[in-house]
XYZ file of C-alpha atoms in Angstrom:
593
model
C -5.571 -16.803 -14.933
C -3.222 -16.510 -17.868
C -2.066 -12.442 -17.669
C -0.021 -12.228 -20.961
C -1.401 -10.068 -23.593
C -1.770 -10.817 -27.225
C -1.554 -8.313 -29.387
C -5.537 -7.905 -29.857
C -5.381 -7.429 -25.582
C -2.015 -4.920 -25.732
C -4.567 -2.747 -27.962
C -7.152 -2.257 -25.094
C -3.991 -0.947 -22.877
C -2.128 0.763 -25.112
C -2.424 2.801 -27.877
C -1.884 1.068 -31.616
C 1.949 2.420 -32.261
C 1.932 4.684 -35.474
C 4.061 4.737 -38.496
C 4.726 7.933 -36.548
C 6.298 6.090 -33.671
C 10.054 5.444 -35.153
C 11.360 8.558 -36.091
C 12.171 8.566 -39.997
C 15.040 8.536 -42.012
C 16.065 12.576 -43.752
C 15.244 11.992 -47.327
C 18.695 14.002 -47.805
C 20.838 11.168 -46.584
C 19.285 8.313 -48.135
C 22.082 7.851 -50.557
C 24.113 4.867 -52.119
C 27.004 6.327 -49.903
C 25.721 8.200 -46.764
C 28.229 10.611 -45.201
C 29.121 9.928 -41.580
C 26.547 11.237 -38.652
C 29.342 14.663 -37.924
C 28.860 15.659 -41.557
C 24.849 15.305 -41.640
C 23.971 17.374 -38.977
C 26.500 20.071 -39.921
C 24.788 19.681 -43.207
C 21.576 20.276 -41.591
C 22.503 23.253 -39.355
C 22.269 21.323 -35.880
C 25.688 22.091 -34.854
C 28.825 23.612 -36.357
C 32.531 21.865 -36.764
C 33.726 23.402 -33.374
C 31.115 21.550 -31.808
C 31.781 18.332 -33.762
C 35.586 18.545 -33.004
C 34.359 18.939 -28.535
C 32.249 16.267 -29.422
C 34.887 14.189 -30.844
C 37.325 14.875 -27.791
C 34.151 14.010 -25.591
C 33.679 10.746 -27.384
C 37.409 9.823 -27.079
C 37.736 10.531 -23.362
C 34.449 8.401 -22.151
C 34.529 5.907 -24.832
C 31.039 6.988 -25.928
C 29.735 7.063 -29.056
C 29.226 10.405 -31.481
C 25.429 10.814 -30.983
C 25.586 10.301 -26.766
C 28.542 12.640 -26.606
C 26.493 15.341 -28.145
C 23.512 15.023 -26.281
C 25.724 14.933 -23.335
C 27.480 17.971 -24.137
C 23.714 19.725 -25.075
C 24.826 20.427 -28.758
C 21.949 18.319 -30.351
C 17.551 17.508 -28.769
C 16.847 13.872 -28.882
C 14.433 14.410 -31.542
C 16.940 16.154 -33.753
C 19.089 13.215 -33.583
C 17.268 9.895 -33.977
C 16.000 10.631 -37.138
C 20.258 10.868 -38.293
C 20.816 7.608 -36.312
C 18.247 6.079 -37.823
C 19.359 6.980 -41.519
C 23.085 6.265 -40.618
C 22.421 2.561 -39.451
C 19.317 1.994 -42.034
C 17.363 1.130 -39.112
C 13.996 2.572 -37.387
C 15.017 5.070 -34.598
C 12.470 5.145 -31.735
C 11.846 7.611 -28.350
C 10.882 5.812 -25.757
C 7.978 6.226 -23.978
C 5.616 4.252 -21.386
C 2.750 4.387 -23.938
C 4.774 2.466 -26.955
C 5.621 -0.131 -24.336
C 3.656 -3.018 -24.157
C 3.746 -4.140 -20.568
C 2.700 -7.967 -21.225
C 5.960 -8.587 -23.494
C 8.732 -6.809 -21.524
C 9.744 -9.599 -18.970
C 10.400 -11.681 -22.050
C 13.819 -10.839 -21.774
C 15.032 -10.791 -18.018
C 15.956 -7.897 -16.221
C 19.875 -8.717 -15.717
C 20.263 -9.203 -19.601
C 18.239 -6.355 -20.436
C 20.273 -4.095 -18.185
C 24.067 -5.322 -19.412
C 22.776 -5.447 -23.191
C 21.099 -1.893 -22.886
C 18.333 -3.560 -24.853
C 14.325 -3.670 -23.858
C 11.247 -5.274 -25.734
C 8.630 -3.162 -26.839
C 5.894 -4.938 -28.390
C 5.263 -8.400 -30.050
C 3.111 -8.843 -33.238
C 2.320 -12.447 -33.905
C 5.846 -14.077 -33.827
C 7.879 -10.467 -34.225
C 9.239 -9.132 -30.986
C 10.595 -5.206 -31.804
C 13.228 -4.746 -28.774
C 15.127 -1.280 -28.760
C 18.763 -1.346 -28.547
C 21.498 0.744 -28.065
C 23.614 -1.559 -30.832
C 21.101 -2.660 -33.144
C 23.568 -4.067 -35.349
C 25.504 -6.567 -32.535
C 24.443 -9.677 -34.215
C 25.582 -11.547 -31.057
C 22.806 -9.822 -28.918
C 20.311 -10.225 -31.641
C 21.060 -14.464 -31.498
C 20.896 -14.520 -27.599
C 17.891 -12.665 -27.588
C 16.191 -15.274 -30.084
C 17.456 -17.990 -27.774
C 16.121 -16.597 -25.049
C 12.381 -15.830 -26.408
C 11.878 -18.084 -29.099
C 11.068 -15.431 -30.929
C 12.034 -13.497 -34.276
C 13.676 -9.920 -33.123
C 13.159 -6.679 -34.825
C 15.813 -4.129 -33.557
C 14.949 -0.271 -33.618
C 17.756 2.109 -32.661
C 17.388 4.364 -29.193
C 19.942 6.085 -27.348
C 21.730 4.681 -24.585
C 21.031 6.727 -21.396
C 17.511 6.557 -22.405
C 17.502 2.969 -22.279
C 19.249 3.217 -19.171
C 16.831 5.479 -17.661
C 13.748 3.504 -18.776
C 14.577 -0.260 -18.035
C 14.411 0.035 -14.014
C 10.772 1.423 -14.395
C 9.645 -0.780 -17.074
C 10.538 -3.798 -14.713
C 8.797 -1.950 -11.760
C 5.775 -4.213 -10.812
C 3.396 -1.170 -10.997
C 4.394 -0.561 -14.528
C 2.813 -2.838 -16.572
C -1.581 -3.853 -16.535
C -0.694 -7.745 -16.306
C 1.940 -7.730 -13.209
C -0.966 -5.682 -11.176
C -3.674 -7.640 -12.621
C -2.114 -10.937 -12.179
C -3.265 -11.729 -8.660
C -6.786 -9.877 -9.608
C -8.785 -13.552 -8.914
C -7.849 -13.986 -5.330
C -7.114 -10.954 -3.130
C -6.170 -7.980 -4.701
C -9.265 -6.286 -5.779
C -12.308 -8.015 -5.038
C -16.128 -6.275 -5.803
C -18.033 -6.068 -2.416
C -21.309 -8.666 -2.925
C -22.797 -6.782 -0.709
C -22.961 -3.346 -2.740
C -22.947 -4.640 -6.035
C -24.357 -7.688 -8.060
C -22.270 -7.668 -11.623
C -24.465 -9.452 -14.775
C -21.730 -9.359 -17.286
C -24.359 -10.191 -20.036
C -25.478 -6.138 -19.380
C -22.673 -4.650 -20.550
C -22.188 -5.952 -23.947
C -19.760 -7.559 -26.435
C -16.558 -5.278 -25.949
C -17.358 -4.871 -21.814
C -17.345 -8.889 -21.741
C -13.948 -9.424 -22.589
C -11.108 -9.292 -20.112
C -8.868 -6.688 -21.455
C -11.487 -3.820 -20.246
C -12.171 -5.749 -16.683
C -8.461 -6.115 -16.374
C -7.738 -2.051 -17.412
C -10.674 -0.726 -14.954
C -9.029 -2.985 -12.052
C -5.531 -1.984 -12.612
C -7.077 2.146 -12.349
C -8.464 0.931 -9.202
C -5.324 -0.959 -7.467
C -2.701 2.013 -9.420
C -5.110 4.542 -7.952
C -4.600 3.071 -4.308
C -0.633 2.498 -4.884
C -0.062 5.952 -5.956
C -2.317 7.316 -2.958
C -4.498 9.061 -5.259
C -7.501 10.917 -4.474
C -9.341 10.956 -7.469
C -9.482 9.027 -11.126
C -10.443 10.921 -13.795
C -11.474 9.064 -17.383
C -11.387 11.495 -20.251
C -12.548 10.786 -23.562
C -10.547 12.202 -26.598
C -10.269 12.071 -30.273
C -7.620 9.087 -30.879
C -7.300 8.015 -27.239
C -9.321 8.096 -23.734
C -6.853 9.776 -20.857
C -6.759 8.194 -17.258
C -5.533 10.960 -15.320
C -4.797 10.724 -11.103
C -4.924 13.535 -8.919
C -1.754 12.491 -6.336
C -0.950 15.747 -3.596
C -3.808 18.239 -5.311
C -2.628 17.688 -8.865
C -3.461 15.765 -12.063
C -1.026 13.524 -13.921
C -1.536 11.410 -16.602
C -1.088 7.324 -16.280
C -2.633 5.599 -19.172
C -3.841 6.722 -22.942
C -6.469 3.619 -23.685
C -7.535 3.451 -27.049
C -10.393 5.870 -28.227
C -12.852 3.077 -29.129
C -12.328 1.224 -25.187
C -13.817 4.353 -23.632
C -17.796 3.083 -24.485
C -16.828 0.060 -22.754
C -14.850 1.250 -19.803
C -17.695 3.504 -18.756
C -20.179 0.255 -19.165
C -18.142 -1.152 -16.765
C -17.896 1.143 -14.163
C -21.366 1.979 -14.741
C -22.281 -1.610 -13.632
C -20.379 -1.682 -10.685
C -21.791 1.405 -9.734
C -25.916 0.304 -10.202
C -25.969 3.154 -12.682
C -28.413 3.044 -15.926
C -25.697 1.734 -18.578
C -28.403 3.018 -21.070
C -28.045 6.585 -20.021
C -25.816 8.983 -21.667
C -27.145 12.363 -21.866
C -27.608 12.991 -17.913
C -25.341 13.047 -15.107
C -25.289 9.887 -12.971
C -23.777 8.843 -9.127
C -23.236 6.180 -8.073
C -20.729 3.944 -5.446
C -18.733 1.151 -5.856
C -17.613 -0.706 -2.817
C -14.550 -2.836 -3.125
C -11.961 -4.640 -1.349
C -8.499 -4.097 -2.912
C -5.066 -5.443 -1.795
C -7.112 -6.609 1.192
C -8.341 -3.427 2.498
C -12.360 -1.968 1.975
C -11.909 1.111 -0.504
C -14.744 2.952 -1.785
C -15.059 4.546 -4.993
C -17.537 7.391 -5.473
C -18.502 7.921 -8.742
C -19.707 10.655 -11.146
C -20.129 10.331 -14.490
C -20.643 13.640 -16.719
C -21.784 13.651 -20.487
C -19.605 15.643 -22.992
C -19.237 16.628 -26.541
C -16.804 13.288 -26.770
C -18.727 10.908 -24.724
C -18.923 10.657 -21.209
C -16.459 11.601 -18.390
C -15.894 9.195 -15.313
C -14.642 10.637 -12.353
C -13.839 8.076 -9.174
C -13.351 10.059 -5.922
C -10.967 7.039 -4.133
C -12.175 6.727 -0.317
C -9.501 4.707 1.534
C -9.712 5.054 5.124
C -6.020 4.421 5.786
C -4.433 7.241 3.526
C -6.540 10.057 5.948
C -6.324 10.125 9.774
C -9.466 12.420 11.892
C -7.248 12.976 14.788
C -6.157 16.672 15.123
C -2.717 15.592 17.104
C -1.878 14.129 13.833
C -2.907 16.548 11.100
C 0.424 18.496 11.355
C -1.458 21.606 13.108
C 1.418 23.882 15.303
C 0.833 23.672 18.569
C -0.502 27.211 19.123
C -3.145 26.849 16.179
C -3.921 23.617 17.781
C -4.751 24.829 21.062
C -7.081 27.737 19.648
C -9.352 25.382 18.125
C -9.352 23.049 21.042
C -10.750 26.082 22.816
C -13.519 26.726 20.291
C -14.087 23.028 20.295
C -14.619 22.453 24.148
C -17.605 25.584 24.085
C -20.768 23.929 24.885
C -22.187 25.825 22.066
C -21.571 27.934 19.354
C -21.039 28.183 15.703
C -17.446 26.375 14.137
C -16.665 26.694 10.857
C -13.903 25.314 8.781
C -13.270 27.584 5.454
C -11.401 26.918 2.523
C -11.811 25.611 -1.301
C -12.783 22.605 -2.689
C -10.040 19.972 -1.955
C -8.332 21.915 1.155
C -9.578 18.950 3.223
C -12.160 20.772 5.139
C -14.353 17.542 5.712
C -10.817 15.793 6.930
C -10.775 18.637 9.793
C -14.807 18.452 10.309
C -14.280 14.603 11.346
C -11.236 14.907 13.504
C -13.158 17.391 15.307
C -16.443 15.050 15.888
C -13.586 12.144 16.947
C -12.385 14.825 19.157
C -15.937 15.794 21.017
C -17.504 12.501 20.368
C -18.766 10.473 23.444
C -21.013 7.848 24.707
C -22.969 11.011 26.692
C -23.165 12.939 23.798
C -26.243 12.617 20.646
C -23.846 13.945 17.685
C -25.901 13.831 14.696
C -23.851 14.684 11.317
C -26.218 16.302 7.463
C -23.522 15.401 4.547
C -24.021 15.537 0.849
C -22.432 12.523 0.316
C -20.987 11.018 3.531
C -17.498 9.954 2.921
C -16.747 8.027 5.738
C -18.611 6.444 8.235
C -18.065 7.108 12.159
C -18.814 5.299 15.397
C -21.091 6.367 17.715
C -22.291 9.605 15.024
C -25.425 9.524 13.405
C -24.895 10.515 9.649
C -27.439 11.900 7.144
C -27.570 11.535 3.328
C -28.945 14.747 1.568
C -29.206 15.349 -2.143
C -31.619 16.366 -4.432
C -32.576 12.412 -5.480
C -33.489 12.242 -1.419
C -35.796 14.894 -1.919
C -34.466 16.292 1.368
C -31.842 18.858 1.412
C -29.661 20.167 4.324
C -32.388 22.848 5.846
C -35.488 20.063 5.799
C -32.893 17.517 7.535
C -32.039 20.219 10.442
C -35.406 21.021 10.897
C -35.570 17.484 11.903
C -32.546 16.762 13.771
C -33.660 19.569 16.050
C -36.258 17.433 17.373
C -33.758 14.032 17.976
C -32.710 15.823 21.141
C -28.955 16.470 19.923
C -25.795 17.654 21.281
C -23.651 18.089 18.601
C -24.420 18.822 15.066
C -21.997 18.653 11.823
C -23.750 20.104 8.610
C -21.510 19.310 5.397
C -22.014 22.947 4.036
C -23.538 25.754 4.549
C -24.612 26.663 1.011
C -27.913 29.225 1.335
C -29.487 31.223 3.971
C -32.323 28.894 5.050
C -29.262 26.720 6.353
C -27.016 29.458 7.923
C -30.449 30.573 9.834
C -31.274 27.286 10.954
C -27.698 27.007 12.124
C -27.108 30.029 13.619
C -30.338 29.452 15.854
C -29.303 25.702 16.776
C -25.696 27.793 18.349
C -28.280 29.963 19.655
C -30.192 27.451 21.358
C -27.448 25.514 22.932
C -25.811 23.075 20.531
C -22.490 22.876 19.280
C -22.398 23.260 15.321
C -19.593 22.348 13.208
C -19.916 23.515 9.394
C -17.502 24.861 6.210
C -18.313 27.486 3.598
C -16.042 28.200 0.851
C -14.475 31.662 1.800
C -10.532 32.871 1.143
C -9.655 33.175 4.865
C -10.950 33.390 8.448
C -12.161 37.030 8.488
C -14.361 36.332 5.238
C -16.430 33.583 6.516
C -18.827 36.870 8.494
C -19.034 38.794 5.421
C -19.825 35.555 3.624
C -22.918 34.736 6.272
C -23.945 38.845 6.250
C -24.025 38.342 2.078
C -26.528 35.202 3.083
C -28.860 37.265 5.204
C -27.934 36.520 8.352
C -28.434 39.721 10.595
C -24.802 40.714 12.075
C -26.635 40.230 15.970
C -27.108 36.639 15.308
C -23.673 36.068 14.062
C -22.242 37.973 16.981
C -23.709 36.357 19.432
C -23.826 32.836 17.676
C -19.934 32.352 15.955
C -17.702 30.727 18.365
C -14.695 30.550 16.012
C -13.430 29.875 12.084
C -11.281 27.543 10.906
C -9.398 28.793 7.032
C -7.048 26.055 5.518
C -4.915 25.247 2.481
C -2.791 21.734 1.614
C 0.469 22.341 0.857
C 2.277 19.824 -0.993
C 5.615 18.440 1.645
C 9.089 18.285 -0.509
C 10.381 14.732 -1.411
C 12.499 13.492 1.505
C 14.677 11.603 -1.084
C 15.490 14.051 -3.593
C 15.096 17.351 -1.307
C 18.371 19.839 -1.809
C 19.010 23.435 0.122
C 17.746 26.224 -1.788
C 17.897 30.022 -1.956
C 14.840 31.603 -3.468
C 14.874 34.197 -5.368
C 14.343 37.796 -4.774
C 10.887 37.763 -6.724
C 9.799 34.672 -4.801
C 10.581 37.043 -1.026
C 8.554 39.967 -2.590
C 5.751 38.056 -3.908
C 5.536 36.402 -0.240
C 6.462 39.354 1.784
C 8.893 37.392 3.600
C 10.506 39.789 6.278
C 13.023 37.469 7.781
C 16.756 36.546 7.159
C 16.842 36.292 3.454
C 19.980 35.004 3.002
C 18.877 31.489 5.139
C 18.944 28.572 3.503
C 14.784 26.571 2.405
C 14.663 23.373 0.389
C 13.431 22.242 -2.226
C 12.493 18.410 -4.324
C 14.841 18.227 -7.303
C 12.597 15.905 -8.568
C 13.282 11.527 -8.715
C 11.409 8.443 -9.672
C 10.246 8.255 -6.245
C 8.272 11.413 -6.533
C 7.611 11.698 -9.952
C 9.330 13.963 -10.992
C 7.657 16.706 -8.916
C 10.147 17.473 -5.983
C 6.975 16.815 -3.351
C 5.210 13.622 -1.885
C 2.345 13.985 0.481
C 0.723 17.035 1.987
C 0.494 18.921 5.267
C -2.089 21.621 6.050
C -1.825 25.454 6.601
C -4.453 26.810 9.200
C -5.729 30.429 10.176
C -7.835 30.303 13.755
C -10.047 33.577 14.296
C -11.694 33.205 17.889
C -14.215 35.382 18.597
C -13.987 37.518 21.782
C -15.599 40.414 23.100
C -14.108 42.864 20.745
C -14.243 40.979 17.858
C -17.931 40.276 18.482
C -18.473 44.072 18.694
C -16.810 44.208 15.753
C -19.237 41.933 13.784
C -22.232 43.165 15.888
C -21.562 46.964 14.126
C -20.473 45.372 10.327
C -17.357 45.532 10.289
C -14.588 45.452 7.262
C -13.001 42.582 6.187
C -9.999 44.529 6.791
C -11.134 45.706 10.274
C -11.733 42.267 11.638
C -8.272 40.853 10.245
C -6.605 43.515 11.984
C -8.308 42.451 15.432
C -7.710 39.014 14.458
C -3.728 39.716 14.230
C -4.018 41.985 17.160
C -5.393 38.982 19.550
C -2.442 36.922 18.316
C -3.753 34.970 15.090
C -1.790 34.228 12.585
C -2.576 34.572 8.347
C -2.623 31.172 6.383
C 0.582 32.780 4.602
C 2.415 33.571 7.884
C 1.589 29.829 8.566
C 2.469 28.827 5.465
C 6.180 30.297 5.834
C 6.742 28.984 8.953
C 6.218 25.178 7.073
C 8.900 26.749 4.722
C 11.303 27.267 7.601
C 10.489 24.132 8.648
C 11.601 22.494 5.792
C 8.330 21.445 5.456
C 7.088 22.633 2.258
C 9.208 24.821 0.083
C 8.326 28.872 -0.212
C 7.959 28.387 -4.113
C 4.451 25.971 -2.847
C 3.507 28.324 -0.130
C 3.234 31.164 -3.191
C 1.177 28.936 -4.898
C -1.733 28.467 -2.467
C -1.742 31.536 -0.147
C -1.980 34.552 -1.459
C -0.622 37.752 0.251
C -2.914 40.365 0.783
């Protein structure tokens, strides 16, 4: 399959690039006999003569030019400068950015020459390639570069270290659509047949072509690279935004044009067996597919806004989660607690926490944990995410007609063991639970509660009577993700006083934490990956007396740190100390009460 894009196919990727784009020239300079580049910004206020003559010394010593020399030394911004550039060589200056770069064009000049010219091409328009350059005048790299692409050159003026900075990632084979795309017909993204039956002729003229296919497979296989949990497809005024959540937070990756969106949510929409016709409800849907030879599966959700509709792709790839509780970075003590509440032959087990703290990841390591060929372990999910040997999973939603009370009711009478309920979201459910624990079978749930000690308040708000819970709650589970710092770029740190306070840290505060100064390899965020933070309350005799009489909040976190539990911040710190996480992450997601 030919992967180059034309200029009509670069569109579909990448936003049109605006008059906007290349910074213009000061109207004040654009004289018969412009004044040298010291004198204009002076002129303009940027920087004064003292800082022109440091400049100047700079510029001498490195055998730099003017312009880098005062960026280096932080006289000048970028953006005040290339607009002086550009009017002191009477060519376009230009920023560079992922978004002006068109990734089908910039192998046209190999990597080697790029990097010892300091040039890189942008874009081609018909038989016009526009490469930035950090000598847009050297005639001699202007002729080799026309040798080398057969092509008429258009130079636009960028700075140096930004040149630098960008070429190693533009050459990266995850930076451009085509390079991911360009094995897309053999093995590395391939539509399940089984799940989904794709009539092209249903989506319509702009869905047909391959520039859309090509963008929504490149999401998929980027999405998979990058680890990413979710895909999220905005629409906007000018442009659509593809944003990935990577560790718990959202970063942008692509800005397709505006007038793509219609056709990228036709496509998904097909792949997903959802009404393409639709746009004024909510849909889900699934799409199953195999990409760079593993099964991934995409749930989808599609949302209708003021702008047009919103796409959101939860990413389901078995090998990026693990449902073993040795591996889910849990200490050792907080480990054996809920192996304790785990081997009770009944009881209630909750895991707490908000959405995204990777509850359902702790649910299913404890079913791999208690799961046996002896033992009927039935599981009531709304959706199931994974699928599990030797457990019987349940679908409930409101298009089933059967929701998580009606399926218990019936799973009472398959005889089981073990029973995992997705959530326990009104009181019907947290009775029927409670009298399953009561009646001899283990019962693994989550509710969305702050911490351990919450989760009986939480049930008591429900309904429950405070007897039942007593007698019936074997032990809670509250969790957090923290985000772990960058192995390449971490660096010893000493927070600050504020950070200590706001943490109540009470030991040595003079030690040494660490901390991601941020790199390619991360992103730019100092952290890669996540570990989890866990707070085990096990009930025992006094802290079901406790419950029994409605107790505080308060009261029962006191006998929870009295039978040796630990907080989710106390946790938390210890993964600081551990150079785990860093205490500035910690603040972020447990709060000190």
């Amino acid at each position: 399959m030919n992967t180059h894009l034309d200029s009509n196919t670069a569109t579909a990727i990448l936003p049109a690039v605006p008059a906007g784009s290349f910074l213009p020239q000061p109207s004040a300079f654009k004289t018969k006999t412009p004044m040298r580049l010291g004198e204009q910004l002076i002129l303009a206020g940027l920087i004064t003569e003292d800082e022109l003559d440091a400049a100047l010394s700079e510029q001498s010593a490195k055998q730099t030019r003017l312009g880098e020399a005062l960026l280096e030394l932080g006289f000048v911004q970028e953006e005040q400068l290339l607009p002086y550039l550009a009017a002191q060589l009477g060519i376009p200056a230009v920023r560079l950015r992922e978004g002006l770069i068109d990734p089908g064009v910039v192998r046209l000049i190999p990597r080697p020459l790029a990097r010892e010219m300091r040039v890189l091409a942008l874009f081609k328009v018909r038989n016009t390639l526009t490469v930035a350059m950090a000598e847009p005048q050297n005639l001699e790299q202007l002729d080799e570069i026309e040798r080398i692409t057969g092509l008429e050159v258009r130079p636009v003026c960028a700075l140096r270290a930004a040149i630098e900075k960008v070429v190693p990632r533009a050459y990266e084979n995850d930076f451009g659509v085509d390079t991911v795309t360009a094995d897309f017909d053999t093995e590395s993204i391939q539509v399940e047949n089984e799940a989904i039956e794709i009539d092209l002729q249903e989506v319509g003229s702009m869905a047909d072509g391959s520039p859309v296919i090509n963008l929504v497979n490149y999401m998929i296989v980027h999405a998979v690279r990058q680890k990413a949990s979710d895909i999220h497809i905005e629409p906007g005024i000018k442009h659509s935004a593809v944003r990935f959540r990577v560790d718990g937070q959202l970063r942008e990756v692509l800005k397709p044009r505006r007038e793509f969106h219609p056709a990228i949510i036709s496509r998904l929409k097909v792949m997903a067996k959802l009404d393409i016709a639709e746009h004024r409800m909510p849909q889900d849907g699934r799409i199953h597919v195999r990409a760079e030879g593993r099964a991934i599966d995409l749930r989808v959700s599609t949302l209708p806004t003021v702008r047009g509709e919103k796409v959101v792709l939860r990413v389901l790839d078995r090998r990026n989660v693990t449902f073993n509780l040795d591996e889910l970075g849990i200490p050792p003590n907080v480990l054996n607690r809920m192996k304790q509440t785990l081997a009770r032959p009944h009881g209630l087990f909750l895991v707490t926490g908000p959405t995204g703290s990777g509850k359902t990841t702790t649910l299913y390591s404890a079913l791999e944990l208690v799961k046996s060929v002896e033992r009927n372990i039935v599981t009531v999910e709304d959706p199931v995410e994974y699928q599990l040997e030797l457990i019987n999973q349940i679908q409930v939603g409101a298009a089933k007609q059967m929701n998580f009370a009606n399926a218990l009711r019936s799973i009472l009478r398959q005889d089981p063991d073990i029973i995992m309920i997705g959530e326990i979201r009104d009181r019907e459910t947290a009775e029927i639970a409670i009298q399953a624990a009561l009646t001899g079978h283990l019962v693994l749930s989550t509710l969305h509660t702050n911490d351990s000690a919450s989760a009986v308040t939480r049930l008591l708000d429900m309904g429950v009577d405070s007897f039942k819970i007593s007698a019936a709650l074997a032990g809670v589970v509250a969790q957090r993700l923290v985000r772990c710092v960058c192995t390449n770029c971490r660096n010893p740190h000493y927070p600050s006083a504020e950070v200590f306070e706001a943490v109540r840290y009470s030991g040595d505060r003079k030690r040494q934490f660490v901390r991601g100064e941020g790199c390619r390899q991360c992103y730019d965020t100092g952290f890669q990956g996540r570990t989890g933070i866990y707070e085990v309350l096990l009930t025992n005799n006094g802290i079901r007396e406790l419950i029994f009489q409605g107790a505080s909040i308060e009261q029962l976190r006191n006998a929870h740190h009295e039978s040796g539990g630990s907080t989710l911040l106390q946790e938390g710190i210890r993964a600081a100390e551990e150079g785990r996480t860093s205490l500035d992450e910690v603040m972020r997601v447990a709060s000190a009460e």
